Coordinates of C-alpha atoms (C1' of nucleotides) in Angstrom, one line a residue:
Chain A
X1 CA 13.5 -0.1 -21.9
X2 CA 12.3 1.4 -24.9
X3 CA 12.0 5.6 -24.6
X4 CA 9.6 7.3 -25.9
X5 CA 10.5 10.2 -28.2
X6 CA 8.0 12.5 -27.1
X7 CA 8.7 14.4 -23.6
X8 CA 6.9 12.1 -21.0
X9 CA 3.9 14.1 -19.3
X10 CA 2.0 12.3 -17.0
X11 CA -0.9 13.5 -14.7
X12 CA -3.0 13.2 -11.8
X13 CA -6.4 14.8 -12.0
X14 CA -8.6 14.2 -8.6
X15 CA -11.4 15.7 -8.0
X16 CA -11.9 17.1 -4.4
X17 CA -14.2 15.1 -2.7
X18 CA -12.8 15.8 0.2
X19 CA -10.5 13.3 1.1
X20 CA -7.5 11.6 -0.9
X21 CA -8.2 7.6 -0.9
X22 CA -5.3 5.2 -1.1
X23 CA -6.2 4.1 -4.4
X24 CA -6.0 7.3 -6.0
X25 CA -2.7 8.1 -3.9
X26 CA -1.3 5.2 -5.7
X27 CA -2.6 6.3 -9.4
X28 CA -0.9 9.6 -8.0
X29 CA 2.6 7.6 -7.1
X30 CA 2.9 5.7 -10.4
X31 CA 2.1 8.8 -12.5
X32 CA 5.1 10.4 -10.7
X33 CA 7.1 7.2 -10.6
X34 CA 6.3 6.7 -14.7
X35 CA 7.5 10.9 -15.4
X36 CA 10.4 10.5 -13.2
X37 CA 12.1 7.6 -14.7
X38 CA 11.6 9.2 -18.0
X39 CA 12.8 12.8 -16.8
X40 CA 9.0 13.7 -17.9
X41 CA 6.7 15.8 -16.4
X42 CA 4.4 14.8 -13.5
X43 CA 1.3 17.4 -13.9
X44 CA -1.7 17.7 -11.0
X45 CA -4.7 18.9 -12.3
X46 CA -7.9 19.6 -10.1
X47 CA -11.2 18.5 -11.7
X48 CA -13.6 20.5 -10.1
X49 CA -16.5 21.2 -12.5
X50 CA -19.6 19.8 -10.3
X51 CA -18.3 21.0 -6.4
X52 CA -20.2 23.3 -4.7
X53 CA -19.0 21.9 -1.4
X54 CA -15.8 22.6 1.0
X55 CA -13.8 23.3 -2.4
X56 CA -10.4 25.4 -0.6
X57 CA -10.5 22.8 2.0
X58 CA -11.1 19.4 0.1
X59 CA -8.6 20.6 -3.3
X60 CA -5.9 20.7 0.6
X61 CA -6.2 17.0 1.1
X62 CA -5.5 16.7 -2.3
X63 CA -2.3 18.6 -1.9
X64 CA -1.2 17.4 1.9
X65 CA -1.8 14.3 1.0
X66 CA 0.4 14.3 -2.5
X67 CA 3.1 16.9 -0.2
X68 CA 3.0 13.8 2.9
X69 CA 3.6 10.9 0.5
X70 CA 6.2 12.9 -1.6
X71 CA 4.9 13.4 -4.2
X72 CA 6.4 16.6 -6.6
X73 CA 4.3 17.8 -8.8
X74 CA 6.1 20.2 -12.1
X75 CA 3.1 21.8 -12.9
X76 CA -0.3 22.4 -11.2
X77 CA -2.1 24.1 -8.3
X78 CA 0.8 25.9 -6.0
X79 CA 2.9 25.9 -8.1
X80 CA 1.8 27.5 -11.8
X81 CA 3.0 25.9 -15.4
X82 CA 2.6 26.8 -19.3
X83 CA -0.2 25.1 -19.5
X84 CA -2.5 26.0 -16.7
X85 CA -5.3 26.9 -15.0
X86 CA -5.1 23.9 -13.4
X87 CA -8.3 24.1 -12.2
X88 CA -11.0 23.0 -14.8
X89 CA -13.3 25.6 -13.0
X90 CA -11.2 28.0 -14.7
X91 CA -10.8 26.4 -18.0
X92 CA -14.5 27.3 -19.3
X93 CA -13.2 29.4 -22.6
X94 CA -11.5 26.5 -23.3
X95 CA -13.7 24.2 -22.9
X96 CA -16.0 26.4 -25.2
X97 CA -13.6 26.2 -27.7
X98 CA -13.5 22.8 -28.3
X99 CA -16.7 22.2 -28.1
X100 CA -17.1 25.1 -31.0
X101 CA -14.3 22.8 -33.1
X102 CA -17.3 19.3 -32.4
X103 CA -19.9 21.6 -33.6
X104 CA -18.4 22.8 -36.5
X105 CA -17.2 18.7 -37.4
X106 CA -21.1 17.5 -37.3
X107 CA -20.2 16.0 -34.0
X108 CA -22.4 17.9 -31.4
X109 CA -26.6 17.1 -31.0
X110 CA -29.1 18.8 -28.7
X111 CA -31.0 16.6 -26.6
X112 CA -33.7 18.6 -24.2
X113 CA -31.4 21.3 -23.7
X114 CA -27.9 18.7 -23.1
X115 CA -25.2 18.6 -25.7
X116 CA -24.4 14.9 -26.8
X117 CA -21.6 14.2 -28.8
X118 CA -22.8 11.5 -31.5
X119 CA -20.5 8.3 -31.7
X120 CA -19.4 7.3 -34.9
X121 CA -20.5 3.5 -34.5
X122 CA -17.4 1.9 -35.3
X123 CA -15.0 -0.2 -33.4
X124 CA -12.6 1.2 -31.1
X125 CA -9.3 -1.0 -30.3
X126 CA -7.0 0.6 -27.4
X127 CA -3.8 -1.1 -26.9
X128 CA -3.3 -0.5 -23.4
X129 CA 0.0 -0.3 -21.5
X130 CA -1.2 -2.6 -18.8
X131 CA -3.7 -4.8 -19.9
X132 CA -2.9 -5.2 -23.6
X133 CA -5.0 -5.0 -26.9
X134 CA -8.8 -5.0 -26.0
X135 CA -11.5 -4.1 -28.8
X136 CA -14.2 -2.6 -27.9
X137 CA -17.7 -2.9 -30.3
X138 CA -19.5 0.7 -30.2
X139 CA -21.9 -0.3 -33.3
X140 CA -24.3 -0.4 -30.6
X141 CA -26.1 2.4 -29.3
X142 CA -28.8 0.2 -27.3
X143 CA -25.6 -0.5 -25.3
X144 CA -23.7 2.1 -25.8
X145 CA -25.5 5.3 -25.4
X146 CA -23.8 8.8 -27.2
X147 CA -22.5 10.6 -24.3
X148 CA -23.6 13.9 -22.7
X149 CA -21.1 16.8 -22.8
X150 CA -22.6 19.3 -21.4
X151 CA -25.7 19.8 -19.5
X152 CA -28.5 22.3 -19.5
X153 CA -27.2 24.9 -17.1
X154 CA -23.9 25.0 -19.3
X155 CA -21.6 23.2 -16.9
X156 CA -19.5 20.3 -18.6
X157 CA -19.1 16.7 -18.2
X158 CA -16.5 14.5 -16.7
X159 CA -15.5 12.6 -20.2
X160 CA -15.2 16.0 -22.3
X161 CA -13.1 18.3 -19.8
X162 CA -11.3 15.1 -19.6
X163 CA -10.5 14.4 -22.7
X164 CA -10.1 18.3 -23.5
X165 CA -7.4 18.9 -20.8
X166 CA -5.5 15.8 -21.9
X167 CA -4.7 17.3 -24.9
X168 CA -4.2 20.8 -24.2
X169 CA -2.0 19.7 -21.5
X170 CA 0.1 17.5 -23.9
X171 CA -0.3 14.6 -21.8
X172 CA 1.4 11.4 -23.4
X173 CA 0.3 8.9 -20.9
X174 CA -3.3 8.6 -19.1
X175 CA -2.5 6.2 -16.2
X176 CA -5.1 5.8 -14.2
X177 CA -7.5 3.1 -12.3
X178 CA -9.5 0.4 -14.3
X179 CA -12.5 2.1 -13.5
X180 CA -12.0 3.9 -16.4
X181 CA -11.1 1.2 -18.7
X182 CA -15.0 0.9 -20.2
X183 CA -14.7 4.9 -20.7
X184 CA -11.7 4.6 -22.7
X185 CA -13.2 4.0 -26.2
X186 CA -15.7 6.8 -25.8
X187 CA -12.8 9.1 -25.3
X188 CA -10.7 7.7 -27.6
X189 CA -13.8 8.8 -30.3
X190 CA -13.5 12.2 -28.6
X191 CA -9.8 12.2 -29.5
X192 CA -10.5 11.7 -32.5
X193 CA -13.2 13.8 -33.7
X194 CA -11.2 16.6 -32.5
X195 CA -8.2 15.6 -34.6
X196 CA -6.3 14.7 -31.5
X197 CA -3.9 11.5 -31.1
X198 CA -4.8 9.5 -28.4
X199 CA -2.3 9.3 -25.9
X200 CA -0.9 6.1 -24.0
X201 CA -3.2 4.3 -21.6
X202 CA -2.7 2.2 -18.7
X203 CA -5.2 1.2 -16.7
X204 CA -4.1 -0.2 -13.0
X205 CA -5.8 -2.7 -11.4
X206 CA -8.1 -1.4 -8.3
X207 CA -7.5 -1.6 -4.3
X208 CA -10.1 -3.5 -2.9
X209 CA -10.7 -4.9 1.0
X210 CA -9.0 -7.7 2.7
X211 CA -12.1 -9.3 2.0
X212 CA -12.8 -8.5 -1.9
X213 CA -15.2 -6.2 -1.2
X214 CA -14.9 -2.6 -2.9
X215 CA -12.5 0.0 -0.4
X216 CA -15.0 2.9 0.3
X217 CA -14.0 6.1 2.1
X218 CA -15.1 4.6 5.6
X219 CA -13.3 1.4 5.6
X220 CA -10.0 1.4 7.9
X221 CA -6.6 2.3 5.7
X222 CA -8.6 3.8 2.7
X223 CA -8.3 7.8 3.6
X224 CA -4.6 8.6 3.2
X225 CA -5.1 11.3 6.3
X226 CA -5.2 9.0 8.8
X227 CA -1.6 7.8 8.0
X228 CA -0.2 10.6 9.3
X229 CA -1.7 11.1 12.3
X230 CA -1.4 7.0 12.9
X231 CA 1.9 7.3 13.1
X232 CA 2.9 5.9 9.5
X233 CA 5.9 7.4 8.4
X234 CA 5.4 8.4 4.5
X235 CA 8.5 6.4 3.0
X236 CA 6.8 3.4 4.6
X237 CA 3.3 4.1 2.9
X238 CA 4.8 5.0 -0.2
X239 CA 7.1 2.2 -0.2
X240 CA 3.9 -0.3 0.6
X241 CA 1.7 1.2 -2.1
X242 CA 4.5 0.5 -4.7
X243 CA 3.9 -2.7 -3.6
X244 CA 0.4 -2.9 -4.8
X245 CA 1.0 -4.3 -8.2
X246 CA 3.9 -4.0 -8.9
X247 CA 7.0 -6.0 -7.6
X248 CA 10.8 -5.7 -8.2
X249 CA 10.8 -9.0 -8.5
X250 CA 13.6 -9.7 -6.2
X251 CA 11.4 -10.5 -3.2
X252 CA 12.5 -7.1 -1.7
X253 CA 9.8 -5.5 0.6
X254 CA 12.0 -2.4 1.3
X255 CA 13.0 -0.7 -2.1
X256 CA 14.2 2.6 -2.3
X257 CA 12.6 4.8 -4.8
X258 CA 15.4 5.4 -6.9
X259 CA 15.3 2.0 -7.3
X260 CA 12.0 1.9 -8.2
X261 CA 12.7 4.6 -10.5
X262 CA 14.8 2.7 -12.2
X263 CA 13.2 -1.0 -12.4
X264 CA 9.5 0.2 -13.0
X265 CA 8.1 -0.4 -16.1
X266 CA 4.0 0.0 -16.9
X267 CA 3.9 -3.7 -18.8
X268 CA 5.1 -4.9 -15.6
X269 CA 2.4 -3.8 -13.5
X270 CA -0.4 -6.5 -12.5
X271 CA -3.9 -6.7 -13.7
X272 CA -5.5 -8.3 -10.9
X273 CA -6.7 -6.2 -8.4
X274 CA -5.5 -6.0 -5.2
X275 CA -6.5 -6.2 -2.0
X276 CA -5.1 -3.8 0.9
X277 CA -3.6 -5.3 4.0
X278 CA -3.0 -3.0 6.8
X279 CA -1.1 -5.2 8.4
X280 CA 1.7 -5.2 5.8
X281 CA 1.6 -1.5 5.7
X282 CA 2.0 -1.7 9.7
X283 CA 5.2 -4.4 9.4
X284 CA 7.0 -2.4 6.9
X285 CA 6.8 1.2 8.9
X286 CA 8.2 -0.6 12.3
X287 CA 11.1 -1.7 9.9
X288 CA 11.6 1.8 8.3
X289 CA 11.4 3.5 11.4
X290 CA 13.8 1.1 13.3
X291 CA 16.3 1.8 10.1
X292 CA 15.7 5.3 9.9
X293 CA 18.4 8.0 10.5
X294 CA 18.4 9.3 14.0
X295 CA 17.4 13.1 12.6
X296 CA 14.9 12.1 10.2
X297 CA 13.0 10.0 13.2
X298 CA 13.0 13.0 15.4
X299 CA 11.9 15.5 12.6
X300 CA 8.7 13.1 12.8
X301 CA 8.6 12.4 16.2
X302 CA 8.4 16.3 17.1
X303 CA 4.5 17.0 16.3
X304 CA 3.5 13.8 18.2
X305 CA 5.5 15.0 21.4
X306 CA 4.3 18.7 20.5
X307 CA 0.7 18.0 20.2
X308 CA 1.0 15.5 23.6
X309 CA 2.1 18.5 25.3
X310 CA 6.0 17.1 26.2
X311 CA 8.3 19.9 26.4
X312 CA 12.0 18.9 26.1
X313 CA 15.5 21.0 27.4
X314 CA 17.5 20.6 25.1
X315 CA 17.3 19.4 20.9
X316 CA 20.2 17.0 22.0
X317 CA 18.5 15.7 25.6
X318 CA 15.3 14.9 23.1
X319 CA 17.5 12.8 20.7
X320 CA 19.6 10.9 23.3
X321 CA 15.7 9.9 24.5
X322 CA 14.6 8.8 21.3
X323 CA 17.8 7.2 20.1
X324 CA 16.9 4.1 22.9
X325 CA 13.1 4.4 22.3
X326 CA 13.3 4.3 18.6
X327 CA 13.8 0.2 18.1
X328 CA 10.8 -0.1 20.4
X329 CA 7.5 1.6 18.6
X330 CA 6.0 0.8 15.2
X331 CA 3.5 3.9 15.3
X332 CA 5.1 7.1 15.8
X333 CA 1.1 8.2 17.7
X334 CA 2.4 5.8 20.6
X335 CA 6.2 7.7 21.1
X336 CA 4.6 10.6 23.7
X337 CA 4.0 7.5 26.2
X338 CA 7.2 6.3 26.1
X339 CA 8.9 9.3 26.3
X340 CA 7.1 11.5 28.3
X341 CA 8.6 9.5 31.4
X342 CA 12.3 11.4 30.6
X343 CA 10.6 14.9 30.7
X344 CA 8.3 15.0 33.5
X345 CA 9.1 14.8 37.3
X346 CA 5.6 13.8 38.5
X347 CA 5.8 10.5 37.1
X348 CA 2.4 8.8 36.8
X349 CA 2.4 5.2 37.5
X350 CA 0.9 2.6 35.9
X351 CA -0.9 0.6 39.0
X352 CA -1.0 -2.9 37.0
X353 CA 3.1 -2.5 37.2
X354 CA 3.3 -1.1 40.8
X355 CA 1.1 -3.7 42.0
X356 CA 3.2 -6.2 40.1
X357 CA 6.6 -5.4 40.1
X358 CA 6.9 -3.2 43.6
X359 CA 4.1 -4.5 45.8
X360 CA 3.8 -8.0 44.8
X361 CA 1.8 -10.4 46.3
X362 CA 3.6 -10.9 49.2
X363 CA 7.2 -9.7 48.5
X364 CA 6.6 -5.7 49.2
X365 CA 9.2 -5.5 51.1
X366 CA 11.6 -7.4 49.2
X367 CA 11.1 -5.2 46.5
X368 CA 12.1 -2.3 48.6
X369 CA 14.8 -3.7 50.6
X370 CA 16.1 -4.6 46.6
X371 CA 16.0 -1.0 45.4
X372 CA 17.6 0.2 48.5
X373 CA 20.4 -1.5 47.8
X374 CA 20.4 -1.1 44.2
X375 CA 20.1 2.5 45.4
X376 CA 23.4 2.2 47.5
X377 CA 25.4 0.3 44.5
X378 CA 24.5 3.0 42.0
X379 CA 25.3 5.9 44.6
X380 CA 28.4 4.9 44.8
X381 CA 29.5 4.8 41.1
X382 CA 31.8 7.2 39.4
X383 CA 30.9 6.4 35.9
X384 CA 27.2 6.7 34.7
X385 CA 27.1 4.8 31.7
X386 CA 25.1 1.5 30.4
X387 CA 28.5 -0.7 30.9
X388 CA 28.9 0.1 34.9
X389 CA 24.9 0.5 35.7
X390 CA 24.5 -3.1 34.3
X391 CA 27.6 -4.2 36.4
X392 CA 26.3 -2.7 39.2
X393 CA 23.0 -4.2 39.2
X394 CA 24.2 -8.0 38.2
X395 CA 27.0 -7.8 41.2
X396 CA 24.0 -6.1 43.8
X397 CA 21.8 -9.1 42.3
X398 CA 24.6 -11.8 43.0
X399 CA 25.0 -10.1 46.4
X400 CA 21.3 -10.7 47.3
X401 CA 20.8 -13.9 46.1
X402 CA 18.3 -12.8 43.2
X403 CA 18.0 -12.9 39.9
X404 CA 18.6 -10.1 37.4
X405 CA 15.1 -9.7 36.4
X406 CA 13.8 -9.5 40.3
X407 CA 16.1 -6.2 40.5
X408 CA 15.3 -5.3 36.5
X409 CA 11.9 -5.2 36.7
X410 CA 11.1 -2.8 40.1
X411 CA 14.0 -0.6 38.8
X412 CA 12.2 -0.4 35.8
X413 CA 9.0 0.2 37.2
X414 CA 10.6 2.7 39.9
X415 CA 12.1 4.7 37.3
X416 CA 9.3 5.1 34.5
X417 CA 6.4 4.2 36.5
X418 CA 5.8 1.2 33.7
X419 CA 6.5 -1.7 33.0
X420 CA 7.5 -2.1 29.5
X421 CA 10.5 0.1 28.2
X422 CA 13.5 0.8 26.7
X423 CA 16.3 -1.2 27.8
X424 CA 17.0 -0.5 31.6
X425 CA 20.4 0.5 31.3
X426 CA 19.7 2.7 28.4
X427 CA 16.9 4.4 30.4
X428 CA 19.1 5.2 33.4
X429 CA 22.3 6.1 32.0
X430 CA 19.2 8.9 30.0
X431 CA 17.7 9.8 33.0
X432 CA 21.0 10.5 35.0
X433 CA 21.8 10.0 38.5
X434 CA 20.1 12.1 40.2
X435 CA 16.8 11.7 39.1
X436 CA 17.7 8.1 39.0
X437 CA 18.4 7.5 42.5
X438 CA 15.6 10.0 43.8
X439 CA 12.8 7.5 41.6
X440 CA 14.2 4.6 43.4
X441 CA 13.6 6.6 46.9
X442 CA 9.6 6.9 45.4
X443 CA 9.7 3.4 44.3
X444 CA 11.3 1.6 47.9
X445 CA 7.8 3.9 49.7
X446 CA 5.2 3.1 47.0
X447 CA 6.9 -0.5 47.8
X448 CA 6.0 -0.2 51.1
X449 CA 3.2 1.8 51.5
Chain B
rG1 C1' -28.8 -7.9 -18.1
rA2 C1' -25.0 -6.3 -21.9
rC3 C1' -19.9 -5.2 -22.4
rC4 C1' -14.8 -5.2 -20.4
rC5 C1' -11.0 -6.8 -16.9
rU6 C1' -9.2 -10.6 -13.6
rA7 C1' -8.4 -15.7 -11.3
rU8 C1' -1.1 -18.9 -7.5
rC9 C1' -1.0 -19.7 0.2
rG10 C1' -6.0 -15.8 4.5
rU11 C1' -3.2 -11.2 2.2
rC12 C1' 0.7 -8.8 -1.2
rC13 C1' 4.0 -10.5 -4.8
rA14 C1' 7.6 -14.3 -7.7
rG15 C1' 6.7 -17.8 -11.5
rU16 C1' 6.0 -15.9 -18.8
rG17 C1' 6.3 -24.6 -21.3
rG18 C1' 10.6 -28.5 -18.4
rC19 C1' 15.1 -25.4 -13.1
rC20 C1' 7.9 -26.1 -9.4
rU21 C1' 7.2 -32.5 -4.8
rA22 C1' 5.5 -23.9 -6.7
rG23 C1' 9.6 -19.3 -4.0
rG24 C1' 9.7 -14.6 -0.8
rA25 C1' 7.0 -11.3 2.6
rC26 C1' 2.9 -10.0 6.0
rA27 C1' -0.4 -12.5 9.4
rC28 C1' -0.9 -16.9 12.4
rU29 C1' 1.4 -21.2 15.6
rC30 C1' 5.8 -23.2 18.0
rC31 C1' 10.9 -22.8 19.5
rC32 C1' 15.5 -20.0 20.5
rC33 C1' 17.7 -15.2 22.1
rU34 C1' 16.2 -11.9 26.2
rU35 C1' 15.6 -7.3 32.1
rU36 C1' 10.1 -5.6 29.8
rC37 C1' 8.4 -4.5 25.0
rA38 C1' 10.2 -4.9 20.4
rC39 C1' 14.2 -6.7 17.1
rG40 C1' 16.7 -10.9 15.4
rG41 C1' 17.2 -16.3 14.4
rG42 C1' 14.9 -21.2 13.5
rA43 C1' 10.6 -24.3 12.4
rG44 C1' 5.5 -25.0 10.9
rU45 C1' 0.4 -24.5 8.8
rA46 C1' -1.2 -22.8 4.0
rA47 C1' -2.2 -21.9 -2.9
rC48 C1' -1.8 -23.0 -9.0
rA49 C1' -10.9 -21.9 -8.9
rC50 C1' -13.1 -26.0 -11.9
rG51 C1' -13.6 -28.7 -16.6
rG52 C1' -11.9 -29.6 -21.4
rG53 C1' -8.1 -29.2 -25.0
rU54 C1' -2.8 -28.1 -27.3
rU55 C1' 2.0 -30.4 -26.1
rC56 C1' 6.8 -35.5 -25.0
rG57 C1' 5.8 -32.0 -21.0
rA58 C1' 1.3 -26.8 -18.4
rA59 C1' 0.7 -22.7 -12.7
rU60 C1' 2.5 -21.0 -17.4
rC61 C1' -0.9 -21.5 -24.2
rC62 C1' -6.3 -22.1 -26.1
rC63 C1' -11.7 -22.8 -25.1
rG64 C1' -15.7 -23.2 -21.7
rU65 C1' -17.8 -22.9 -16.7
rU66 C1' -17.7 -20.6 -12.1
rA67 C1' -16.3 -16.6 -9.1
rG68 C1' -14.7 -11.6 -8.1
rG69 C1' -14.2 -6.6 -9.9
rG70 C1' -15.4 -2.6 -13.3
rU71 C1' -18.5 0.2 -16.9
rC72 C1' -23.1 1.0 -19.0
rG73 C1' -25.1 9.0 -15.6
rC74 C1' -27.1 15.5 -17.7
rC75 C1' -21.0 11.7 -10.9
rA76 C1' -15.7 12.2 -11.3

RNA sequence: GACCCUAUCGUCCAGUGGCCUAGGACACUCCCCUUUCACGGGAGUAACACGGGUUCGAAUCCCGUUAGGGUCGCCA
C-alpha cells in the first residue's frame, strides 16, 4: 500500500433530498472506510444551495442514516471542525470570494444575467483512482457547453460550490459515484483556473435494480430508512454494501470492518455497476443476528418490543426470552410475535394451529387426553430445566403409545397459542411451571370444546 | 445524437496469459438432520455478450459490433 504524504481527507457531501439512498450510503461508507485506513479525516458536508423544502428534517436522514450505518464523521454538521460551515448555505462569502479570484483571472462571462465560467478548450486527462487514465476532449464547445456558475438571482451552482469547498476543505480525495465522472474535467478546469491542485478522484461504479434498470427512491431496498424499521441490523447492511464492488477476495461474505479497514484499497474497487439484491442483504442479517452477542441483540430488539407495546419484568426475564428466540428470526420487525407469547397471560391463539394441532380432524380428544397426561408427568417434576422436560415428555410419549411430535406439537400449540416456535423445551423451561401447566389446562378445553 | 464508463452463473464477487473441463456466496431444486420454524450438512441447475486479431496458449491483451449505464441544466 503506498501512503500518501498528505493527511487523507475524504468527504461526503449529500444534498438533502429528503431521504439517504443506498447508493449514496455506500459513497458515504467507502469515504469513511478510505480516511480510516489512512488515519485521515472523514468530512460530511451538506450541499444545500437550491432547498427550499423540509431542510431541518431532510439534512436528519442524512445524519440518522450515516449515525444507523456507523458512520463517524470528524468534521461536519453536529459536530463543528476548522474548516466549516458545513453547510454551503452558509458559505456564501466564500463563495464570493472565489468567484472575485475567476473574475479577476479573465475566467468569468455574463450571459443574460448568469455568470459562466469560460473553458479553456484544451484537453483534460484525469487519472482516476478507479477507473484509470481517461482523456477527455473539451476543444469543443458544441458539445461541451461553458458552465453556469451562478444564476440570476445570485444563488450558485452545483459544479462551483463544489469545486470551491473541495479546496477550502483540503480534501485529497473526491470519491464519489460515476455519475460524476463526465463532470470531472469541467471541474478539474475550475481547479485550475483558480490555481488549485486537483485532488484524487475515484469514481464508483453505480447501484442499479436486480433488473439493470436505474435504483430510484421508490424501488424496494433503495431508501436506507426502511432498514431500520425492517428489522436489518446495521452491521449487516453495512457489511452487504461493502460488498458492492468491492471483495476481500477470500470469498468471505461476513468481514469485519477492521478487516476491511485493512484490506481495502480504491484500485481494487470494480467498475461495473452493480446491481442490488435484497435477498443477499436479507441472508447476511439472519447470519449476523444469529452470531450476534446476546446484549447487542437485545439492545436492538428493545424498540421493536417497545413500539409493539410488550412490556417485560425483568432486563434478565427479557434476555432469557430472546436468548431461545434469537436463532429463529431474520428480521428483527417479526421478534414482538414471537415473544409476546412469554409476556402476556391472555394468550391469543392462532386458529389454523388450534384447529390443527388440538382439535384435529377427529383426534380432539386424543389431543386432550395427551396434555392431561403430559400435564401430570410435568407436575410431578422437581427439576424445571430443558434436560428433564424433554425426558418427561419422551417417557409420557412411550407410555401412550405416540410419537414425540403428537405430544410436541399440542404442547406447543397449548403453550404459545402457535404453532411455530422456539424449541419446546426451551419455551417451557422460559415460561416456568406454573404458567406452563395452567396453558396446558386451556389447551386440554379448547381441545375439547 | 455526441462524449465517457462497463460487459464471467438470475444476482453479488473471485479470476489480472497456462493452476479454468471457470471458484465462492445469495436465490432456486432435491436429499439428510429435526418437535415447529430456522440453523447446519450434502447434491444439483446455471456464466466467460458476439466477431475478429495478438500468442505455442486468452475469461484474462488489442480492435470492432452489440448491449447496459452515465454525462451533456441557470438539479445536486
Amino acid at each position: 500500500m503506498s501512503q500518501p504524504s498528505v493527511p487523507v481527507r475524504t468527504r461526503f457531501a449529500p444534498s438533502p433530498t429528503g431521504l439517504l439512498h443506498v447508493g449514496g450510503a455506500r459513497t458515504a461508507l467507502f469515504n469513511w472506510i478510505y480516511a480510516r485506513k489512512h488515519a485521515g479525516t472523514f468530512v460530511l458536508r451538506i450541499e444545500d444551495t437550491d432547498h427550499s423544502r423540509n431542510t431541518e428534517e431532510a439534512k436528519k436522514v442524512i445524519t440518522d442514516g450515516l449515525h444507523w450505518l456507523g458512520l463517524d464523521w470528524d468534521e461536519g454538521p453536529l459536530k463543528g471542525g476548522s474548516y466549516g460551515p458545513y453547510y454551503q448555505s452558509e458559505r456564501t462569502a466564500i463563495y464570493e470570494e472565489y468567484l472575485g479570484r475567476l473574475e479577476k483571472g479573465g475566467h468569468l462571462y455574463e450571459d443574460n444575467g448568469a455568470i459562466r465560467f469560460r473553458s479553456p478548450r484544451e484537453k483534460v486527462v484525469l487519472q482516476d483512482e478507479i477507473c484509470g487514465r481517461i482523456e477527455f476532449d473539451l476543444t469543443n464547445p458544441g458539445t461541451h457547453p461553458d458552465i453556469t456558475l451562478r444564476r440570476p438571482d445570485g444563488s450558485w451552482i452545483f459544479h462551483f460550490v463544489n469545486v470551491v469547498d473541495d479546496i477550502e476543505m483540503k480534501i485529497t480525495h473526491v470519491i464519489r459515484g460515476e455519475d460524476h465522472l463526465s463532470n470531472t474535467p469541467k471541474h478539474i478546469e475550475l481547479y485550475k483556473a483558480l490555481g488549485a491542485e486537483p485532488p484524487r478522484f475515484a469514481h464508483m461504479p453505480l447501484i442499479l435494480n436486480r433488473d439493470g434498470s436505474k435504483m430510484s427512491k421508490r424501488d424496494e431496498g433503495a431508501a436506507l430508512g426502511t432498514y431500520p424499521e425492517a428489522g436489518y441490523a446495521p452491521e449487516a447492511v453495512r457489511n452487504y454494501l461493502c460488498l458492492l464492488g468491492w471483495s476481500p477476495k477470500d470469498n468471505r461474505e461476513m468481514i469485519s470492518m477492521s478487516d476491511v479497514i485493512a484490506l481495502f484499497e480504491l484500485n481494487q474497487v470494480n467498475r461495473r455497476n452493480a446491481a442490488f439484491d435484497l435477498a443477499k442483504c436479507f441472508w447476511l442479517n439472519g447470519q449476523y443476528l444469529m452470531q450476534m452477542d446476546l446484549a447487542r441483540y437485545t439492545e436492538l430488539a428493545i424498540p421493536f418490543l417497545e413500539k409493539a407495546g410488550i412490556t417485560w419484568p425483568t432486563y434478565e426475564s427479557l434476555e432469557q426470552v430472546l436468548a431461545i428466540v434469537k436463532p429463529k428470526l431474520k428480521l428483527l420487525k417479526e421478534l414482538p410475535e414471537w415473544v409476546a407469547p412469554f409476556f402476556t397471560e391472555e394468550l391469543s391463539y392462532d386458529e389454523a394451529a388450534v384447529a390443527k394441532s388440538l382439535k384435529g380432524s377427529d383426534q380432539g380428544a386424543t389431543a386432550a387426553s395427551r396434555l392431561k397426561a403430559l400435564s401430570e408427568a410435568f407436575k410431578a417434576l422437581t427439576t424445571w430445566d430443558v434436560a428433564s422436560l424433554e425426558a418427561a415428555l419422551k417417557e409420557t410419549a412411550a407410555k401412550l403409545g405416540a410419537k414425540t411430535g403428537e405430544l410436541v406439537h399440542p404442547a406447543r400449540v397449548a403453550s404459545s397459542g402457535r404453532s411455530v416456535g422456539p424449541g419446546l423445551y426451551e419455551m417451557l423451561e422460559v415460561l416456568g411451571k406454573e404458567r406452563t401447566l395452567s396453558r396446558f389446562a386451556t389447551g386440554e378445553a379448547k381441545a375439547l370444546g
